[in-house]
mmCIF file of C-alpha atoms in Angstrom:
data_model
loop_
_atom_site.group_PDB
_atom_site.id
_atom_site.type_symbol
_atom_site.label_atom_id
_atom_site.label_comp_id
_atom_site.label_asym_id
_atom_site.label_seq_id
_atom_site.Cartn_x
_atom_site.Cartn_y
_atom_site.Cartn_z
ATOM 1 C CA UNK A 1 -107.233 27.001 -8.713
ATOM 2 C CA UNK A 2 -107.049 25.443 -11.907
ATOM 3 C CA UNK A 3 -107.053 26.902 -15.605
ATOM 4 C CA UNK A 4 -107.901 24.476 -18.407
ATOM 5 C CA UNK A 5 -107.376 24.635 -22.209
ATOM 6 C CA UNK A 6 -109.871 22.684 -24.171
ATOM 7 C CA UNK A 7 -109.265 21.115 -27.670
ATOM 8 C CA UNK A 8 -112.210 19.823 -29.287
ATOM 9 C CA UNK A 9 -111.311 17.257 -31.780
ATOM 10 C CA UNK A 10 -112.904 15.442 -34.540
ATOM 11 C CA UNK A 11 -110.827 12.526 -33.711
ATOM 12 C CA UNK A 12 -109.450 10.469 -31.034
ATOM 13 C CA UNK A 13 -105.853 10.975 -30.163
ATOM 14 C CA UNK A 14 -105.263 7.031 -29.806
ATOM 15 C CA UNK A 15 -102.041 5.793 -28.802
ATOM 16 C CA UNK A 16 -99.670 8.460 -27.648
ATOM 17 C CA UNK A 17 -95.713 7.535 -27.988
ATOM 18 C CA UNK A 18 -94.115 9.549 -25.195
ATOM 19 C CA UNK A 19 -91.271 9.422 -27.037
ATOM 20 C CA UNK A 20 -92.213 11.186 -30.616
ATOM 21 C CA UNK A 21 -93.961 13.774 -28.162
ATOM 22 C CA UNK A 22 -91.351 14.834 -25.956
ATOM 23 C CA UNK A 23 -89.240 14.974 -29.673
ATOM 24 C CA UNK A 24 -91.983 17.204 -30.473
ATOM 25 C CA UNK A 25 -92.070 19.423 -27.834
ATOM 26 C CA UNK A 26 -88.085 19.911 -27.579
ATOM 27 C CA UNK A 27 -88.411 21.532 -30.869
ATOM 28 C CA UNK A 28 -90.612 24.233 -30.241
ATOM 29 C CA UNK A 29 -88.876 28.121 -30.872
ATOM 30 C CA UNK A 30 -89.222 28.413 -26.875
ATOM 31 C CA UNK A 31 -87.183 31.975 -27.192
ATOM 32 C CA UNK A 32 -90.119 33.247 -29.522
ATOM 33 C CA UNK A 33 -93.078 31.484 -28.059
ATOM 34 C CA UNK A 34 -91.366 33.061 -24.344
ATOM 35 C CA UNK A 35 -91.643 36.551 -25.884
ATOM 36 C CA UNK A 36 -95.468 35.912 -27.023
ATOM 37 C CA UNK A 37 -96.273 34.440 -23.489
ATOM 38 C CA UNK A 38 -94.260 36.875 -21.396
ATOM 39 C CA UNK A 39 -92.478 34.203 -19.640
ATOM 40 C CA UNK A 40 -89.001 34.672 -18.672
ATOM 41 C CA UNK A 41 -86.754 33.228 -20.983
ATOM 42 C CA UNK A 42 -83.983 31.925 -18.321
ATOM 43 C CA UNK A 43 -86.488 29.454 -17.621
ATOM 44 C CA UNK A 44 -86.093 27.860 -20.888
ATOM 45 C CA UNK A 45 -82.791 25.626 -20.068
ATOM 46 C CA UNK A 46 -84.572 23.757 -16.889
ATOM 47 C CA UNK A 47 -87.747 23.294 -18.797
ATOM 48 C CA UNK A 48 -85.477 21.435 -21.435
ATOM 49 C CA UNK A 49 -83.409 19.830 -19.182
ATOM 50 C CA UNK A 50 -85.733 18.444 -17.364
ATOM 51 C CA UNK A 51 -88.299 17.484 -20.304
ATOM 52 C CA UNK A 52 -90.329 14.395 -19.804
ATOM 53 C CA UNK A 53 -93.706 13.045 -21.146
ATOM 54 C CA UNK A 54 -95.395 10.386 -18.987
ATOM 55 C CA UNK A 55 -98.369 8.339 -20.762
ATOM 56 C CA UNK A 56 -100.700 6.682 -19.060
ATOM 57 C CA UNK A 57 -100.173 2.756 -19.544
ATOM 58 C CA UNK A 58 -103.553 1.965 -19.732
ATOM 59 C CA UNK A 59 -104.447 5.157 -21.842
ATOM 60 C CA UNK A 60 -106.742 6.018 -18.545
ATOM 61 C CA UNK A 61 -107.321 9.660 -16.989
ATOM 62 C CA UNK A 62 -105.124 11.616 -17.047
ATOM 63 C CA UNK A 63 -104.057 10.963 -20.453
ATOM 64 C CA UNK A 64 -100.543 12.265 -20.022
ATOM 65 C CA UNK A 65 -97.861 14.358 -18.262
ATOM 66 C CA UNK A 66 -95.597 16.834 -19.072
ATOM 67 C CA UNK A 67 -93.088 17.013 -16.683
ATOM 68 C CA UNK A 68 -90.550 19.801 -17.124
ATOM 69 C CA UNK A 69 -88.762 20.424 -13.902
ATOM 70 C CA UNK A 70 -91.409 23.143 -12.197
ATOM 71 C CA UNK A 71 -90.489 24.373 -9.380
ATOM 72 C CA UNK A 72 -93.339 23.004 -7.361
ATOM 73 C CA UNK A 73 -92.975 19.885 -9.484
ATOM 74 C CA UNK A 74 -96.521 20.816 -10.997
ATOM 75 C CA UNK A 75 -96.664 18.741 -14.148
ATOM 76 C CA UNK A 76 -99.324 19.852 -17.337
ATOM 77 C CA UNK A 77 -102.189 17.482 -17.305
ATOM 78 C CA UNK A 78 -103.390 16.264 -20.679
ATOM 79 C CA UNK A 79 -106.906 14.149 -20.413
ATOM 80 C CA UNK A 80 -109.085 12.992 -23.317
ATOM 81 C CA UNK A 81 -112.474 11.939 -23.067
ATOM 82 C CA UNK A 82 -115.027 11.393 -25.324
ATOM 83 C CA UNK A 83 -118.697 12.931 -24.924
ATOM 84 C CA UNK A 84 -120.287 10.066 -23.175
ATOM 85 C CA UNK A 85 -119.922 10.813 -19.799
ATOM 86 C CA UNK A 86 -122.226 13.375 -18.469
ATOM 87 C CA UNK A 87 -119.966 15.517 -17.333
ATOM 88 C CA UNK A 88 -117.568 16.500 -21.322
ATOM 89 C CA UNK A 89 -121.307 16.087 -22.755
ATOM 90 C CA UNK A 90 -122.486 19.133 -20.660
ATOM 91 C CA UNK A 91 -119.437 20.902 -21.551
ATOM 92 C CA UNK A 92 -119.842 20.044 -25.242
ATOM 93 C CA UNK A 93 -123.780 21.123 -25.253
ATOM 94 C CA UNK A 94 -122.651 24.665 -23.130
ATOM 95 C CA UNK A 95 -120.989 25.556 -26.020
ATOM 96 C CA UNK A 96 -123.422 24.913 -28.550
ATOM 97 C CA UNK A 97 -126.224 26.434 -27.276
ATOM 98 C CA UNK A 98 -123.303 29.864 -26.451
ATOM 99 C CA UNK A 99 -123.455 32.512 -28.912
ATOM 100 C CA UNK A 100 -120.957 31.691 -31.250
ATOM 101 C CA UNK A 101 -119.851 32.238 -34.928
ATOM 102 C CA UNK A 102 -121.460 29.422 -37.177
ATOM 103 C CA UNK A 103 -117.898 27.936 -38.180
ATOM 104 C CA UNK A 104 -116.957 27.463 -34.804
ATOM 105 C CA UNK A 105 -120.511 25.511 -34.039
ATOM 106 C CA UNK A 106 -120.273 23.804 -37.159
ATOM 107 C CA UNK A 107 -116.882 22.306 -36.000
ATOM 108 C CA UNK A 108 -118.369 21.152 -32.841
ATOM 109 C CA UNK A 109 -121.211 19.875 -34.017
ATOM 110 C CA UNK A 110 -118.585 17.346 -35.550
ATOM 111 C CA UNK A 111 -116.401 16.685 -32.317
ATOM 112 C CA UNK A 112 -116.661 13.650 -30.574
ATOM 113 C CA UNK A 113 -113.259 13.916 -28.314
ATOM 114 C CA UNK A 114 -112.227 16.706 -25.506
ATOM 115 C CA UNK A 115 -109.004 17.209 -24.659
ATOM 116 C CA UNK A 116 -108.261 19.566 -21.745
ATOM 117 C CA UNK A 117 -105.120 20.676 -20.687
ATOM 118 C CA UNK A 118 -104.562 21.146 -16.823
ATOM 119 C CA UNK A 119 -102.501 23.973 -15.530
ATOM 120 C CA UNK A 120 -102.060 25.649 -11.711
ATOM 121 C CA UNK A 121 -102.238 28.837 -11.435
ATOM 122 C CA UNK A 122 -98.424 29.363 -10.714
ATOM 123 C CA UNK A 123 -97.878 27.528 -14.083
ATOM 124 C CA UNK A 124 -99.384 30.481 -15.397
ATOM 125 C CA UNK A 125 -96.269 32.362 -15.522
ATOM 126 C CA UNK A 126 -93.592 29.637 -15.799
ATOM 127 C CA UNK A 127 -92.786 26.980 -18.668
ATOM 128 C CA UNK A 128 -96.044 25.559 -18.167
ATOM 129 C CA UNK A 129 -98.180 27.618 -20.064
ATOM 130 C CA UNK A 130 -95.296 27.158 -22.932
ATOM 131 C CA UNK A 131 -95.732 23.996 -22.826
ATOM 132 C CA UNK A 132 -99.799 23.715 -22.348
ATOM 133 C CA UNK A 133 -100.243 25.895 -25.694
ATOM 134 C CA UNK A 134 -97.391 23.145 -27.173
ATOM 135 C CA UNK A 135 -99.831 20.544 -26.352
ATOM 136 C CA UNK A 136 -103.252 22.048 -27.242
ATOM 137 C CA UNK A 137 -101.374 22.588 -30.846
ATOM 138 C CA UNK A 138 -100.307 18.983 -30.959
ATOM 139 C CA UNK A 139 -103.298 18.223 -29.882
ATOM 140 C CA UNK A 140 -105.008 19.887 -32.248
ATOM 141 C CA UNK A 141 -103.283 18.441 -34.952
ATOM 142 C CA UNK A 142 -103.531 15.238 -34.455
ATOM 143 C CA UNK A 143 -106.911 14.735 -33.811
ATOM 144 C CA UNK A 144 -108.639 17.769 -36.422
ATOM 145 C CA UNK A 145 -109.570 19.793 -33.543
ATOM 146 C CA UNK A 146 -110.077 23.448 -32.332
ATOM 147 C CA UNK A 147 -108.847 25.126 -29.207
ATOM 148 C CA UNK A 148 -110.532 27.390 -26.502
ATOM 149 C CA UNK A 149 -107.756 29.156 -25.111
ATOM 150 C CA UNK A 150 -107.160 30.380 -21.709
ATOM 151 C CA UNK A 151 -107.895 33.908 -22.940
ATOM 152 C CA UNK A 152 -111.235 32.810 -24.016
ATOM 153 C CA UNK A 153 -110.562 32.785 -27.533
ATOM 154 C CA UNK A 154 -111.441 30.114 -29.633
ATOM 155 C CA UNK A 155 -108.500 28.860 -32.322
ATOM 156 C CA UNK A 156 -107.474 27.247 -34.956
ATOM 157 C CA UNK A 157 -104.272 25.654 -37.417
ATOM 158 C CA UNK A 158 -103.439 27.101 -40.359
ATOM 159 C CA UNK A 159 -101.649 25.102 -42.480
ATOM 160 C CA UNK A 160 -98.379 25.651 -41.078
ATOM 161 C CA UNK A 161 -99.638 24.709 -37.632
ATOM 162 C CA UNK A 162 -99.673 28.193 -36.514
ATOM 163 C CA UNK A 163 -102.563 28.769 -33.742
ATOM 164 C CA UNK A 164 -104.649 31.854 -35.116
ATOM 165 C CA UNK A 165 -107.902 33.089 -33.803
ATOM 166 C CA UNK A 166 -111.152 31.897 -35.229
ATOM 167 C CA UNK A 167 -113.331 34.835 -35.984
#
């Protein structure tokens, strides 16, 4: 089974450089952000180690990889689509027409891109749900966006790019 994380941005995430993300994601406080998830923290050195972003060269489906050395070599999938396709427009209208506070609706009543974040259900208790949350922030930044958590919880940014729940 998969789990998805959904960011619904504003904007487009256009050109990803593998590169400045991996950067990005080698930086993260993965001692703290191991004690929020519950995720054991010995995991932390092969999830560095092994580290990689891959980016689709055509900037198709999947969008990108993060690889991080799972042990079922499970990476997180990252896709972006816009709400074209009948499929992220169904998604998009679900949640519209869902009873929700008027901020949130107001936000996505001024999306036009869906990211979702791709994670097996193993991944659930290793580095990939570190790393999924990593990318639904960075994600989030980027492209103005909100995030529907696993937990059900909708998100947002402060300004110090702290996730905090949207009420």
């Amino acid at each position: 089974m998969n789990y998805n994380i959904l960011v619904f941005n504003k904007q487009s995430l256009g050109v990803i450089d593998s590169n400045r993300l991996r950067s990005y994601l080698m930086e993260v406080h993965f001692d703290t952000l191991c004690d929020q998830y519950g995720l054991n923290p010995s995991l932390i050195g092969s999830a560095r180690t092994n580290l990689d972003v891959a980016v689709s060269k055509a900037h198709k489906s999947p969008f990108f990889l993060i690889n991080y050395g799972d042990e079922n070599g499970s990476p997180v999938i990252v896709y972006e689509s816009d709400f074209k396709s009948e499929r992220e427009h169904h998604i998009h209208n679900e949640f519209l027409i869902a009873d929700l506070s008027a901020d949130i609706k107001l936000h996505l009543n001024s999306t036009n891109f869906l990211i979702e974040i791709e994670l097996m259900e193993h991944q659930l208790s290793n580095m990939g749900l570190l790393l999924a949350y990593e990318a639904a922030r960075w994600t989030a930044f980027k492209g103005g966006g909100i995030i529907f958590g696993l937990d059900r919880t909708w998100y947002r940014l402060n300004q110090h790019r702290a996730i905090l729940p949207l009420e």
